[in-house]
Short mmCIF file of C-alpha atoms and ligand atoms in Angstrom, two decimals:
data_model
loop_
_atom_site.label_atom_id
_atom_site.label_comp_id
_atom_site.label_asym_id
_atom_site.label_seq_id
_atom_site.Cartn_x
_atom_site.Cartn_y
_atom_site.Cartn_z
CA MET A 1 -38.72 85.73 103.62
CA LEU A 2 -40.03 82.73 101.68
CA LEU A 3 -36.91 82.10 99.62
CA ARG A 4 -33.41 83.47 100.18
CA VAL A 5 -30.23 82.73 98.28
CA GLU A 6 -27.11 83.96 100.02
CA ASN A 7 -23.82 84.55 98.24
CA ALA A 8 -24.30 81.67 95.82
CA THR A 9 -21.47 80.74 93.50
CA MET A 10 -21.58 77.88 91.01
CA SER A 11 -18.43 76.80 89.28
CA PHE A 12 -18.36 74.14 86.56
CA ASP A 13 -14.76 72.93 86.42
CA GLY A 14 -13.52 76.46 86.98
CA PHE A 15 -16.10 78.20 84.80
CA ILE A 16 -18.07 80.52 87.09
CA ALA A 17 -21.70 80.32 85.93
CA ILE A 18 -23.06 82.03 89.07
CA ASN A 19 -20.88 84.54 90.84
CA ASP A 20 -21.75 85.53 94.44
CA VAL A 21 -25.47 86.06 93.87
CA ASN A 22 -28.00 87.15 96.48
CA LEU A 23 -31.68 86.73 95.72
CA THR A 24 -34.84 86.92 97.79
CA VAL A 25 -38.47 86.15 97.00
CA GLU A 26 -41.26 87.21 99.33
CA LYS A 27 -44.47 85.26 99.80
CA GLY A 28 -47.01 86.26 97.16
CA GLN A 29 -44.43 87.87 94.90
CA MET A 30 -44.36 87.41 91.12
CA ALA A 31 -40.59 87.49 90.72
CA CYS A 32 -38.85 87.22 87.37
CA ILE A 33 -35.22 86.61 86.45
CA ILE A 34 -34.22 87.94 83.05
CA GLY A 35 -30.90 88.10 81.24
CA PRO A 36 -29.22 87.15 77.98
CA ASN A 37 -28.60 83.53 76.94
CA GLY A 38 -26.05 81.95 79.23
CA ALA A 39 -26.50 84.57 81.97
CA GLY A 40 -27.07 81.84 84.56
CA LYS A 41 -30.86 81.83 84.96
CA SER A 42 -31.43 78.07 84.66
CA THR A 43 -28.35 77.38 86.78
CA MET A 44 -29.85 79.60 89.48
CA PHE A 45 -33.07 77.60 89.32
CA ASN A 46 -31.09 74.38 89.64
CA LEU A 47 -29.33 75.70 92.73
CA ILE A 48 -32.67 76.60 94.33
CA THR A 49 -34.42 73.31 93.53
CA GLY A 50 -31.52 71.09 94.56
CA HIS A 51 -30.64 69.86 91.08
CA LEU A 52 -27.24 71.47 91.65
CA THR A 53 -25.42 72.18 94.91
CA PRO A 54 -23.72 75.57 94.97
CA THR A 55 -19.94 75.60 95.14
CA GLU A 56 -20.34 78.34 97.75
CA GLY A 57 -23.30 79.98 99.46
CA ARG A 58 -26.59 78.85 100.97
CA VAL A 59 -30.24 78.54 99.98
CA PHE A 60 -32.99 79.08 102.55
CA PHE A 61 -36.68 78.22 102.17
CA HIS A 62 -38.84 79.50 105.03
CA ASP A 63 -35.57 80.29 106.82
CA GLU A 64 -34.61 76.63 106.71
CA ASP A 65 -31.25 75.87 105.13
CA ILE A 66 -32.04 73.59 102.18
CA THR A 67 -28.60 73.76 100.54
CA GLY A 68 -27.61 70.37 99.19
CA LEU A 69 -30.93 68.63 99.87
CA ALA A 70 -32.26 66.31 97.19
CA PRO A 71 -34.75 67.77 94.68
CA HIS A 72 -37.62 65.52 95.85
CA THR A 73 -37.02 66.56 99.47
CA ILE A 74 -37.16 70.23 98.49
CA CYS A 75 -40.27 69.54 96.41
CA GLN A 76 -41.98 67.96 99.43
CA LYS A 77 -41.29 71.14 101.38
CA GLY A 78 -43.47 73.08 98.94
CA MET A 79 -41.32 74.03 95.98
CA GLY A 80 -42.80 73.11 92.60
CA ARG A 81 -40.91 73.31 89.37
CA SER A 82 -41.57 72.88 85.70
CA PHE A 83 -38.80 72.08 83.28
CA GLN A 84 -37.87 73.47 79.90
CA ARG A 85 -38.32 69.88 78.69
CA THR A 86 -41.49 68.23 79.90
CA ASN A 87 -41.50 65.31 82.31
CA ILE A 88 -44.67 63.70 81.00
CA PHE A 89 -45.06 59.95 80.43
CA PRO A 90 -46.05 60.06 76.74
CA ARG A 91 -47.77 56.64 76.59
CA LEU A 92 -50.01 57.25 79.58
CA SER A 93 -53.29 59.11 79.34
CA VAL A 94 -53.60 62.65 80.61
CA PHE A 95 -55.60 61.36 83.56
CA GLU A 96 -52.99 58.71 84.39
CA ASN A 97 -50.12 61.20 84.28
CA VAL A 98 -51.82 63.44 86.82
CA GLN A 99 -52.95 60.47 88.91
CA VAL A 100 -49.36 59.21 89.16
CA ALA A 101 -48.28 62.64 90.37
CA VAL A 102 -51.08 62.83 92.94
CA LEU A 103 -50.23 59.35 94.20
CA ALA A 104 -46.53 60.18 94.40
CA HIS A 105 -47.31 63.20 96.51
CA ALA A 106 -49.92 61.58 98.73
CA ARG A 107 -47.93 58.36 99.01
CA LYS A 108 -51.24 56.57 99.21
CA SER A 109 -50.59 52.88 99.65
CA PHE A 110 -52.13 50.70 96.99
CA ASN A 111 -54.88 48.45 98.22
CA PHE A 112 -54.94 45.19 96.25
CA PHE A 113 -58.74 45.29 96.07
CA THR A 114 -58.96 48.83 94.73
CA PRO A 115 -58.36 49.16 91.01
CA ALA A 116 -55.63 51.73 90.39
CA LYS A 117 -57.97 53.85 88.29
CA ASP A 118 -60.25 54.49 91.26
CA LEU A 119 -57.50 55.90 93.40
CA VAL A 120 -57.44 59.64 93.95
CA GLN A 121 -60.06 60.15 91.18
CA GLU A 122 -61.39 63.30 92.73
CA GLU A 123 -58.06 65.06 93.23
CA THR A 124 -56.98 64.11 89.74
CA TYR A 125 -60.13 65.50 88.10
CA ALA A 126 -59.92 68.65 90.22
CA LEU A 127 -56.40 69.29 88.93
CA LEU A 128 -57.45 68.58 85.34
CA GLY A 129 -60.26 71.07 85.84
CA ASP A 130 -57.88 73.69 87.19
CA VAL A 131 -55.73 73.57 84.07
CA GLY A 132 -58.61 73.10 81.62
CA LEU A 133 -57.87 69.52 80.55
CA VAL A 134 -60.95 67.57 81.66
CA ASP A 135 -62.02 67.00 78.04
CA GLU A 136 -58.58 65.54 77.27
CA ALA A 137 -58.51 63.22 80.30
CA HIS A 138 -58.46 60.06 78.20
CA SER A 139 -56.18 61.27 75.42
CA ILE A 140 -52.74 59.70 75.20
CA SER A 141 -50.39 62.38 76.52
CA GLY A 142 -47.82 62.02 73.75
CA THR A 143 -50.43 63.00 71.16
CA LEU A 144 -51.36 66.30 72.82
CA SER A 145 -50.55 69.67 71.26
CA TYR A 146 -47.61 71.52 72.78
CA GLY A 147 -49.93 73.92 74.59
CA PHE A 148 -51.95 71.05 76.12
CA GLN A 149 -48.72 69.31 77.17
CA LYS A 150 -47.71 72.46 79.03
CA GLN A 151 -51.12 72.51 80.75
CA LEU A 152 -50.62 68.88 81.69
CA GLU A 153 -47.18 69.65 83.04
CA MET A 154 -48.72 72.38 85.17
CA ALA A 155 -51.25 69.91 86.60
CA ILE A 156 -48.41 67.49 87.40
CA THR A 157 -46.46 70.25 89.14
CA LEU A 158 -49.54 71.39 91.10
CA ALA A 159 -50.16 67.82 92.30
CA SER A 160 -47.33 68.31 94.79
CA GLU A 161 -49.26 71.26 96.30
CA PRO A 162 -46.42 73.75 96.00
CA GLU A 163 -46.26 77.06 97.81
CA ILE A 164 -43.85 78.55 95.31
CA LEU A 165 -43.78 77.72 91.62
CA LEU A 166 -40.55 77.95 89.65
CA LEU A 167 -41.13 78.21 85.92
CA ASP A 168 -38.13 78.22 83.60
CA GLU A 169 -39.28 79.86 80.37
CA PRO A 170 -42.89 78.67 80.56
CA THR A 171 -43.72 80.05 77.10
CA ALA A 172 -40.61 78.86 75.23
CA GLY A 173 -41.49 77.64 71.75
CA MET A 174 -45.12 78.71 72.00
CA SER A 175 -47.25 80.54 69.49
CA PRO A 176 -48.55 83.96 70.55
CA GLN A 177 -51.97 82.40 71.32
CA GLU A 178 -50.43 79.60 73.40
CA THR A 179 -48.27 82.16 75.21
CA THR A 180 -51.31 84.25 76.12
CA SER A 181 -53.34 81.29 77.36
CA THR A 182 -50.39 79.86 79.30
CA ILE A 183 -49.78 83.16 81.06
CA GLU A 184 -53.48 83.55 81.83
CA LEU A 185 -53.43 80.05 83.28
CA VAL A 186 -50.36 80.72 85.41
CA GLU A 187 -51.77 83.99 86.72
CA ARG A 188 -55.18 82.50 87.49
CA ILE A 189 -53.70 79.49 89.29
CA ALA A 190 -51.23 81.63 91.22
CA GLN A 191 -54.10 83.77 92.42
CA GLU A 192 -56.51 80.92 93.20
CA ARG A 193 -53.90 78.95 95.10
CA ASP A 194 -52.15 81.88 96.69
CA LEU A 195 -48.89 80.86 95.04
CA THR A 196 -45.61 82.68 94.89
CA LEU A 197 -43.98 82.68 91.47
CA LEU A 198 -40.35 82.75 90.39
CA PHE A 199 -39.95 82.54 86.63
CA THR A 200 -37.57 83.23 83.78
CA GLU A 201 -38.78 84.50 80.46
CA HIS A 202 -37.40 85.92 77.24
CA ASP A 203 -40.68 87.49 76.08
CA MET A 204 -40.54 91.03 77.49
CA ASP A 205 -44.29 91.56 77.05
CA VAL A 206 -44.87 88.61 79.35
CA VAL A 207 -42.21 89.76 81.81
CA PHE A 208 -43.62 93.24 82.16
CA SER A 209 -47.25 92.14 82.32
CA VAL A 210 -46.69 89.49 85.03
CA ALA A 211 -43.69 90.41 87.20
CA ASP A 212 -43.82 92.70 90.19
CA LYS A 213 -40.09 92.33 90.75
CA ILE A 214 -37.37 91.75 88.15
CA THR A 215 -33.80 90.60 88.73
CA VAL A 216 -31.44 91.02 85.80
CA PHE A 217 -28.63 88.50 85.46
CA HIS A 218 -25.56 89.18 83.37
CA GLN A 219 -22.58 86.84 83.18
CA GLY A 220 -23.61 85.04 86.34
CA ALA A 221 -24.09 88.13 88.50
CA VAL A 222 -26.99 90.41 89.37
CA LEU A 223 -26.79 93.53 87.23
CA ALA A 224 -29.98 95.20 88.45
CA GLU A 225 -33.03 94.46 90.51
CA GLY A 226 -36.27 96.19 91.33
CA LYS A 227 -39.73 97.15 90.15
CA PRO A 228 -40.38 96.56 86.45
CA GLU A 229 -40.46 100.27 85.59
CA ASP A 230 -37.15 100.92 87.38
CA VAL A 231 -35.47 97.99 85.68
CA ARG A 232 -36.82 99.06 82.32
CA ASP A 233 -35.34 102.55 82.78
CA ASN A 234 -31.94 101.32 84.01
CA PRO A 235 -29.28 102.25 81.41
CA ASP A 236 -27.12 99.21 82.21
CA VAL A 237 -30.07 96.94 81.58
CA GLN A 238 -30.98 98.67 78.36
CA ARG A 239 -27.42 98.31 77.19
CA ILE A 240 -26.87 94.63 77.92
CA TYR A 241 -30.31 93.25 77.52
CA LEU A 242 -33.12 95.30 76.15
CA GLY A 243 -30.81 96.81 73.57
CA GLU A 244 -29.77 93.37 72.42
CA ALA A 245 -33.36 92.25 71.95
CA ALA A 246 -34.25 95.34 69.90
N1 LIG B 301 -23.65 71.47 83.68
C1 LIG B 301 -22.91 72.47 83.15
N2 LIG B 301 -21.60 72.29 82.91
C2 LIG B 301 -20.85 73.29 82.40
N3 LIG B 301 -21.31 74.51 82.10
C3 LIG B 301 -22.62 74.75 82.31
C4 LIG B 301 -23.49 73.74 82.85
N4 LIG B 301 -24.73 74.27 82.96
C5 LIG B 301 -24.63 75.53 82.51
N5 LIG B 301 -23.36 75.82 82.12
C6 LIG B 301 -22.90 77.11 81.62
O1 LIG B 301 -23.26 78.11 82.53
C7 LIG B 301 -23.69 79.30 81.87
C8 LIG B 301 -25.08 79.63 82.33
O2 LIG B 301 -25.99 78.69 81.76
P1 LIG B 301 -27.56 78.74 82.05
O3 LIG B 301 -28.16 77.58 81.37
O4 LIG B 301 -27.79 78.89 83.49
O5 LIG B 301 -27.98 80.09 81.31
P2 LIG B 301 -29.43 80.71 81.06
O6 LIG B 301 -29.39 82.09 81.58
O7 LIG B 301 -30.46 79.80 81.59
O8 LIG B 301 -29.48 80.75 79.47
P3 LIG B 301 -30.74 80.57 78.47
O9 LIG B 301 -31.41 81.92 78.40
O10 LIG B 301 -30.10 80.22 77.17
O11 LIG B 301 -31.65 79.49 79.00
C9 LIG B 301 -23.57 79.02 80.38
O12 LIG B 301 -22.33 79.52 79.94
C10 LIG B 301 -23.58 77.50 80.30
O13 LIG B 301 -22.86 77.05 79.19
MG1 LIG B 302 -32.04 78.71 80.73
#
């Protein structure tokens, strides 16, 4: 099993945001967590990526116990994550943002005689090509459209060469066109790079077109889990979630 969360509980000063949750993701899976606002989806992501340490329970990646490790340590092990808010340096160019990420991952030592712009040129352009941003390489990142910023964020995340990609609401705030192109991008990159995906999403069209396994969270616990069609037909799910969205 690539990722395994065992009996995770997260309490914030007595408020139980995650209540004894088990979750597994197999290599190659397109796994999605859905649930109403406040169900605990982002908290679950934070427990997996090390941004929070569970009050109880363990997290395993490749059968290694990663509970309590720092986010950058977990990232180095092959877990990539994008945030609901972007982590782009707005004053740097698109190229520079990706270059910084490539350098951070490669930990290439700076040579005083090599201008910084020549470092890791090839890798940086390859990543820009992957996400369709070569033409924007010299644009200042802060001036990019929202859709382009998301593509840039994807390139930054991919620079760490992840094996699993965690995407927390990748299409939040996007127009229908941006949503479609973002999802096409995610699916293409996942396939090309043989990536496993764990994502959250409120757009049910996206969920049902991408996911091959859905876990439904409700009030910090798993309400249902399974193949998309089974989850869709589950009366509990329809009541708490799909019904609400209708
Ligand atoms: N740092 C925190 N301190 C206290 N309570 C928190 C903290 N983070 C999250 N919570 C609470 O935990 C619950 C779960 O929040 P979480 O952000 O995980 O939900 P979510 O499923 O991601 O919701 P959304 O769909 O709105 O993104 C909420 O009630 C939230 O207020
Ligand atoms: Mg959330």
